[in-house]
Coordinates of C-alpha atoms and ligand atoms in Angstrom, one line a residue:
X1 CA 123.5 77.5 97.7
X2 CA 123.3 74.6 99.4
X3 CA 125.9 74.7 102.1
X4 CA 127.2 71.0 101.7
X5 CA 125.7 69.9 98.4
X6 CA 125.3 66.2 97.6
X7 CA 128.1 64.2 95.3
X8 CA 126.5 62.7 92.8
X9 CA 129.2 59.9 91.4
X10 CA 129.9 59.3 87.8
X11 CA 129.9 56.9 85.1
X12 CA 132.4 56.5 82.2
X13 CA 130.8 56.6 78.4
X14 CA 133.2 54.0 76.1
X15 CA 133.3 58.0 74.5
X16 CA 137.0 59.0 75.4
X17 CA 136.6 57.7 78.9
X18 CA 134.1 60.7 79.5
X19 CA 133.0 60.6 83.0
X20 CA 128.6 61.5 83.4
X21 CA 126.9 62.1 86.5
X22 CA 125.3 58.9 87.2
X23 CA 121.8 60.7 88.4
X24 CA 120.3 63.3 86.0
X25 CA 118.1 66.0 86.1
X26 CA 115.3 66.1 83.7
X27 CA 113.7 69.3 82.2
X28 CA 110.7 67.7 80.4
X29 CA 108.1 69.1 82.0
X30 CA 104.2 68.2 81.3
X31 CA 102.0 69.8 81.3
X32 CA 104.7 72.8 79.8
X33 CA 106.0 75.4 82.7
X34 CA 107.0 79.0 81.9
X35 CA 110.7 79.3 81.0
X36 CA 111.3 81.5 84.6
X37 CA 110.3 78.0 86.5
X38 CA 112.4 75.7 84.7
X39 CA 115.9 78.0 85.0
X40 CA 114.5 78.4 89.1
X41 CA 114.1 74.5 88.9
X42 CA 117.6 73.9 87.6
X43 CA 119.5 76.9 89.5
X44 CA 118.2 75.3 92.9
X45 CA 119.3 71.9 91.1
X46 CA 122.9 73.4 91.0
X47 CA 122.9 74.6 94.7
X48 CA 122.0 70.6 95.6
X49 CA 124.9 69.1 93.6
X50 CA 123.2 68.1 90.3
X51 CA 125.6 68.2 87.6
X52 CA 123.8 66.8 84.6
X53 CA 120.9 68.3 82.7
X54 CA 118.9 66.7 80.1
X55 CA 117.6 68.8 77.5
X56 CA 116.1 68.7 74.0
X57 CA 114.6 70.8 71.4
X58 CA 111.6 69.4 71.8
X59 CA 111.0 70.4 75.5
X60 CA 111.5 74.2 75.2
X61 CA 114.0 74.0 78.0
X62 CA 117.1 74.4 76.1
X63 CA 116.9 78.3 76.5
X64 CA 116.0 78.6 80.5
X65 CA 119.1 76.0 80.9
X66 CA 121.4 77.9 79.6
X67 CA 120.3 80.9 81.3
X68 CA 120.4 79.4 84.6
X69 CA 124.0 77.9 83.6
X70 CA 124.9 81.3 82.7
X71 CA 123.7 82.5 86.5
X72 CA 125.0 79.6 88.3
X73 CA 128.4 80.2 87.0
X74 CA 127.7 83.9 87.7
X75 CA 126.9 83.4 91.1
X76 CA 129.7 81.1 91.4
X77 CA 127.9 77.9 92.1
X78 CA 129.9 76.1 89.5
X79 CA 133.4 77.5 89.1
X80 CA 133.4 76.4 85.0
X81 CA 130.5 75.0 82.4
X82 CA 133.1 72.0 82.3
X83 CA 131.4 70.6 85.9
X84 CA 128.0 69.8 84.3
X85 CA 127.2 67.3 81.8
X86 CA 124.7 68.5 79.7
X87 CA 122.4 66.0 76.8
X88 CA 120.2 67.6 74.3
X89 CA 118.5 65.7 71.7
X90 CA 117.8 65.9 67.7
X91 CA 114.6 66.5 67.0
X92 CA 112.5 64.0 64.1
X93 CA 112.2 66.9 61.3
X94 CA 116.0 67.5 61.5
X95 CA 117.0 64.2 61.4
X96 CA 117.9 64.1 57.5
X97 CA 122.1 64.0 57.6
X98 CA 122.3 67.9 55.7
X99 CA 120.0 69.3 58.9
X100 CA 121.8 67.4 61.7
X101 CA 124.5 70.2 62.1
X102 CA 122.4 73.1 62.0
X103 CA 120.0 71.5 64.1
X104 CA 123.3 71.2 66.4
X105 CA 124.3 74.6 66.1
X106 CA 120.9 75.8 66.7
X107 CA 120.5 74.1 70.0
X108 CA 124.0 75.4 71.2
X109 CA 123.1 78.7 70.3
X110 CA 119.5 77.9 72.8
X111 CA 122.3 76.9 75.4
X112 CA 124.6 79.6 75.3
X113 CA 127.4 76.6 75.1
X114 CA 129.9 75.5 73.2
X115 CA 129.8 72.2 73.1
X116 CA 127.2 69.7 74.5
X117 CA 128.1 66.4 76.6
X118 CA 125.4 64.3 74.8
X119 CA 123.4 64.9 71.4
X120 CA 121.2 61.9 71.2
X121 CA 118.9 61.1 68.2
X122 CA 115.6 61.6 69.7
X123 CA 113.4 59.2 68.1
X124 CA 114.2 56.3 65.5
X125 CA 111.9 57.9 62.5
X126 CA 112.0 61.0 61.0
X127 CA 109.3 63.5 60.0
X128 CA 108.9 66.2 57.2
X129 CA 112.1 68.3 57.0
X130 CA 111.3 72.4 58.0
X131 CA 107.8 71.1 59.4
X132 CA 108.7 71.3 63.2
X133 CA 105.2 69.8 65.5
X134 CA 104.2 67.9 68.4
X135 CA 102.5 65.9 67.8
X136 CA 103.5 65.1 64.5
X137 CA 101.0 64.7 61.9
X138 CA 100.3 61.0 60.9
X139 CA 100.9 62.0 57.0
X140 CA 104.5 64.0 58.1
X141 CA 106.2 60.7 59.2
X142 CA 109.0 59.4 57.2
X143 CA 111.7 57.0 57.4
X144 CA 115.2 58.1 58.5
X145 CA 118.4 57.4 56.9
X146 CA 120.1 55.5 59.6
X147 CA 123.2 55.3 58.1
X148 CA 123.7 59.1 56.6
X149 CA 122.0 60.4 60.0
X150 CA 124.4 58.9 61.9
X151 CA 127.3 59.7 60.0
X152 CA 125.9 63.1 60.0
X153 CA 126.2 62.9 64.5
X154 CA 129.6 61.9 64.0
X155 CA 130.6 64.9 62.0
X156 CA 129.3 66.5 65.3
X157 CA 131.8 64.6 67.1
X158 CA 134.2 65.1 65.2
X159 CA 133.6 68.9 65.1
X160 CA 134.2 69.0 68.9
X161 CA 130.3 70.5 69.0
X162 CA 129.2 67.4 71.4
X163 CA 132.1 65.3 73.3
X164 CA 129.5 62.1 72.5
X165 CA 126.9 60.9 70.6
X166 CA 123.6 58.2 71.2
X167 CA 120.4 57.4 70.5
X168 CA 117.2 57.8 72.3
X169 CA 114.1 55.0 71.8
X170 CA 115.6 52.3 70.0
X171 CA 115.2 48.7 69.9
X172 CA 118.2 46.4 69.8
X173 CA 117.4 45.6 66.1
X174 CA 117.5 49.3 65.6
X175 CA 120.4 49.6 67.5
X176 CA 121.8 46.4 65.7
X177 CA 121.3 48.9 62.2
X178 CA 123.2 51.7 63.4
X179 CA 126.2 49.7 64.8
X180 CA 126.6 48.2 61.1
X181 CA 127.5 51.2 59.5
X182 CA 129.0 53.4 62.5
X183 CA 132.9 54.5 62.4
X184 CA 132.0 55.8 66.4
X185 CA 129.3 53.2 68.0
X186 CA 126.8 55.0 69.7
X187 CA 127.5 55.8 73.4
X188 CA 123.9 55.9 75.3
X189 CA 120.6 54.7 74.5
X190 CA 118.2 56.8 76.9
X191 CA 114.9 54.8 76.9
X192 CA 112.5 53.9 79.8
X193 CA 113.2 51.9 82.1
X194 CA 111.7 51.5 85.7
X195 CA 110.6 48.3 88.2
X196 CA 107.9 47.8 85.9
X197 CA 109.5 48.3 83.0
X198 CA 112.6 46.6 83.1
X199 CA 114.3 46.1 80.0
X200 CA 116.5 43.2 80.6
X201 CA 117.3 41.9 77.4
X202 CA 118.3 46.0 75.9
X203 CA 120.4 46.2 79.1
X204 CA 122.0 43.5 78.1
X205 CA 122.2 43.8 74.8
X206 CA 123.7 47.9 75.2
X207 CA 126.2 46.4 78.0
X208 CA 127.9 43.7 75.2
X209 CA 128.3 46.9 73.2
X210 CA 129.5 49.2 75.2
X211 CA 126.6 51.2 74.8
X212 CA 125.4 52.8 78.1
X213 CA 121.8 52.9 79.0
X214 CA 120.1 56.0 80.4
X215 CA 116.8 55.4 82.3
X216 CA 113.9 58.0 81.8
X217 CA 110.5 57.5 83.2
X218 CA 112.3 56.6 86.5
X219 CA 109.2 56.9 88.1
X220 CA 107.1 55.6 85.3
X221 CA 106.5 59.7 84.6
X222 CA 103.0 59.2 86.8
X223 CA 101.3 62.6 86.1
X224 CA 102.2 63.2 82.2
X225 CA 100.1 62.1 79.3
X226 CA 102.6 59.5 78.7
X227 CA 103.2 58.1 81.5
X228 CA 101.5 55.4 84.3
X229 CA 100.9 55.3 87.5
X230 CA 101.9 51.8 88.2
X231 CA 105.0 52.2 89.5
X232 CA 104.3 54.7 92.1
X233 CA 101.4 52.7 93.5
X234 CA 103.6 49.2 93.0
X235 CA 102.3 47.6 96.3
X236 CA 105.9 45.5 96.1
X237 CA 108.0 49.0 95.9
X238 CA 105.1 50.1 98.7
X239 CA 106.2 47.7 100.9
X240 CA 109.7 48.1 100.6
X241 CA 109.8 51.9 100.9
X242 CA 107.9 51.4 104.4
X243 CA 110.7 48.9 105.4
X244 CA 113.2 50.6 104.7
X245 CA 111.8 54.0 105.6
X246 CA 112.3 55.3 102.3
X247 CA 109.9 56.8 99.7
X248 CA 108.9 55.1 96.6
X249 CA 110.9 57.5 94.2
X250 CA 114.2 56.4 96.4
X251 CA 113.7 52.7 95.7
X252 CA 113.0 52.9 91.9
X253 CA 116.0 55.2 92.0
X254 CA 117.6 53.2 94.1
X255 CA 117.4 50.1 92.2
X256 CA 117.8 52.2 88.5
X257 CA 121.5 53.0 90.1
X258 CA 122.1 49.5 91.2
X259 CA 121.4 48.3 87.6
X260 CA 124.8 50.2 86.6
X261 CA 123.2 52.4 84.6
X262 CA 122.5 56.2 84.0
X263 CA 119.2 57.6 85.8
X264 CA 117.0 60.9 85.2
X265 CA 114.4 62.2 87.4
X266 CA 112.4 65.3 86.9
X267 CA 111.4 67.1 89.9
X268 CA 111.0 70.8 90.1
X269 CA 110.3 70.7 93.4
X270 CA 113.2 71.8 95.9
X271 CA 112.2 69.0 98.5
X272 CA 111.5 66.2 96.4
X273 CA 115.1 67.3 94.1
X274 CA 116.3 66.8 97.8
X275 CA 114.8 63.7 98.4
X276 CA 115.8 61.9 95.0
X277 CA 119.4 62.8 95.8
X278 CA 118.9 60.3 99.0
X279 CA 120.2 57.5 97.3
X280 CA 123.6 56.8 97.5
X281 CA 124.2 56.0 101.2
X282 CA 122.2 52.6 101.9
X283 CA 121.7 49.3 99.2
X284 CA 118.6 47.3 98.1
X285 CA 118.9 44.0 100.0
X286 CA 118.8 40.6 97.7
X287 CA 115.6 39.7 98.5
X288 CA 114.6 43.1 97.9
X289 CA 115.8 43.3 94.9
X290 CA 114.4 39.6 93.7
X291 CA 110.8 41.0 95.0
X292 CA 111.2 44.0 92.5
X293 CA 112.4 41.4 89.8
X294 CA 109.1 39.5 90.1
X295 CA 107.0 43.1 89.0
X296 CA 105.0 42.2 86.1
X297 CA 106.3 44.2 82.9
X298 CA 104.6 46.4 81.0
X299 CA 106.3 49.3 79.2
X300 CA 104.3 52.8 80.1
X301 CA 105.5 55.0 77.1
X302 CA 104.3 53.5 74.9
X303 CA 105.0 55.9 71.6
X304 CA 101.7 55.5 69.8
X305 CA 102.7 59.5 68.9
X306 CA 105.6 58.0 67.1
X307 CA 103.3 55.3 64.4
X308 CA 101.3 56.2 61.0
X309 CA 100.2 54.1 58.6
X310 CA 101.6 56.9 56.4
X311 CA 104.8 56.0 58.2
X312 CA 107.9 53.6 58.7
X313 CA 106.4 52.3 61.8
X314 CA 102.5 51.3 61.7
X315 CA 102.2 49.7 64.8
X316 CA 103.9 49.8 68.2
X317 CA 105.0 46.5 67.9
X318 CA 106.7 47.9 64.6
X319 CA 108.2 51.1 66.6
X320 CA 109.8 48.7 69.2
X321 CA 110.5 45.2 67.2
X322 CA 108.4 43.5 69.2
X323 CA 109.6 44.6 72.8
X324 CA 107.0 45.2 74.0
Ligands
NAP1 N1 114.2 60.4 75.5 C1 112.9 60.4 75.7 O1 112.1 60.1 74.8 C2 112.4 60.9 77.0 C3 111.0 60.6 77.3 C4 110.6 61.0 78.6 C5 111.4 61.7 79.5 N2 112.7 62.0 79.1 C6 113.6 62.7 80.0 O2 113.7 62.0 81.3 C7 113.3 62.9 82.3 C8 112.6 62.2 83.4 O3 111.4 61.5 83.0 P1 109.9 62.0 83.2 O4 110.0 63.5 83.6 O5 109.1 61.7 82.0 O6 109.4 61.1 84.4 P2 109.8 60.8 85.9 O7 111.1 61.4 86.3 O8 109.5 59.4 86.1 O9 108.6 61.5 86.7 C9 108.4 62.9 86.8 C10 107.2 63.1 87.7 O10 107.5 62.7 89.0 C11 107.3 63.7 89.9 N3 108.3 63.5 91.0 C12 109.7 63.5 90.9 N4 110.3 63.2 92.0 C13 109.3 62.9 92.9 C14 109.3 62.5 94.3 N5 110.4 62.3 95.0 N6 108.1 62.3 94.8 C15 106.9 62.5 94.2 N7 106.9 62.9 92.9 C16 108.1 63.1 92.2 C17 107.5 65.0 89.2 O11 106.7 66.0 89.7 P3 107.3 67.4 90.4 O12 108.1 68.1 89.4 O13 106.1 68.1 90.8 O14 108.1 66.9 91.6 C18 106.9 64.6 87.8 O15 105.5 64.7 87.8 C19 112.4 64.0 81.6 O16 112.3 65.2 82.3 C20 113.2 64.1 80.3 O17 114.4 64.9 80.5 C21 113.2 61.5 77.9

């Protein structure tokens, strides 16, 4: 263990004042790892003062989580599971309401938990109930039932299986549907959002509805098949990194935490874990952080995966209302 490990601090979800550490570890890993290097990844995560873990049953991490979880509170790294903060998400061909639970149960049960922190719809469209792929198959797309889905999540809630619930990937207009028939708004909306992607008007929009915004692709996910590699080689976040003799992950993390909302980064490397955690002791200056406000946009994930003509959404502009 990490002799003096880092405190992350915390924001509060509207959810019963629940408290989440601010910076989050992610466990999607591309191309896949074995399941022996992502519970290594997150145990030496533990020993550097992580404290929250996102997870979902489409990444295949759910299981080496919880065994690293079980080890870290084995070892006596954590003194209880109630220190972490731990998200998993709902996968497309369980979101029909009467699959929601066991899906639920089903990821616990992965975990080795009780209850989760965080269940998050994964996607906003569903796909062929019992059919679980990746990618799914253009003619296994189907529309979900935002209202009975979401109903179904709150059960969840409700249960005391997941202390909150969210979505993942949706557009305000999406959002704007699920807040018109929910009896517990959702509390996060994990979607991308880094200096060159970032997402003003949904920040916005989730802060005048109390809906807290989780960055992924902190780093615009350079490396994976989804991701780009224009933010790491941003000659503006460049520039400021040499400055300010920071790296470029620090700034884009940096500025992701000044934005007042939740940030994950995936690193499975023990230095560069290290080196994200460097954040929290120094500030963007204001010209710094108008220079980073003049990036031009373009959104990197783009979620062609997630369109079919056989499906709700045909086009990306269709999967995203526009914001694109
Ligand atoms: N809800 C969704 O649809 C969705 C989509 C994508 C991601 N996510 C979640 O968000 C998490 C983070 O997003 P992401 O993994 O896509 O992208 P990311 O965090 O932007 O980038 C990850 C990449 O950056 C590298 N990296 C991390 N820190 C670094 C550093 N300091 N210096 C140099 N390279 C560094 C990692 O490699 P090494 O491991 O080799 O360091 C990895 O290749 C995921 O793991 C997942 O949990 C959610």
């Amino acid at each position: 263990m990490d002799t003096n490990p880092c405190k992350i601090p915390e924001l509060t979800l509207t959810s019963g004042g629940l408290k989440m550490p601010v910076l989050g570890f992610g466990t999607a890993s591309d191309p896949p790892v074995q399941p022996e290097t992502a519970k290594r990844a997150v145990l030496e995560a533990i020993g550097l003062g992580y404290r929250h873990f996102d997870t979902a049953a489409l990444y295949f991490t759910e299981e080496p989580l919880g065994e690293a979880i079980a080890e870290a509170l084995g070892l006596g790294l954590i003194g209880s599971r109630e220190e972490l903060f731990i998200t998993s998400k709902l996968w497309c061909s369980d979101a029909h309401d009467k699959l929601v639970l066991s899906a639920l149960q089903r990821t616990l049960k992965n975990l080795k938990l009780e209850y989760l922190d965080l269940y998050l719809i994964h996607w906003p469209v569903g796909s062929k109930a019992g059919i679980y792929e990746y990618p799914i198959k253009k003619e296994d797309f189907v529309p979900m039932d935002y209202k009975s889905v979401w109903a179904a999540m709150e059960e969840c809630q409700r249960l005391g299986l997941t202390k909150a619930i969210g979505v993942s990937n949706f557009s305000c207009q999406k959002l704007s549907q699920v807040l018109s028939t929910a009896t517990i708004p959702p509390s996060v909306n994990q979607v991308e959002v880094n200096p060159v992607w970032q997402q003003k008007k949904l920040i916005e929009f989730c802060k005048g509805n109390g809906i807290l915004v989780i960055s992924y692709a902190a780093l615009g996910a350079f490396g994976t098949f989804y991701g780009t590699n224009r933010v790491m080689e941003s000659e503006v976040l460049k520039e400021i990194a040499k400055a300010r003799g920071k790296t470029v992950p620090q700034v884009c993390l940096r500025w992701a935490y000044e934005q007042g909302i939740g940030v994950l980064v995936k690193s499975f490397n023990k230095e560069r874990m290290k080196q994200n955690l460097g954040i929290f002791n120094w500030e963007l200056t204001k010209e710094e952080r108008e220079k980073i406000g003049e990036i031009p946009q373009s959104r990197a994930c783009l979620g062609h995966d997630y369109t079919s003509v056989h499906g709700p959404f045909k086009t990306i502009e269709e999967l995203w209302d526009g914001e694109l």
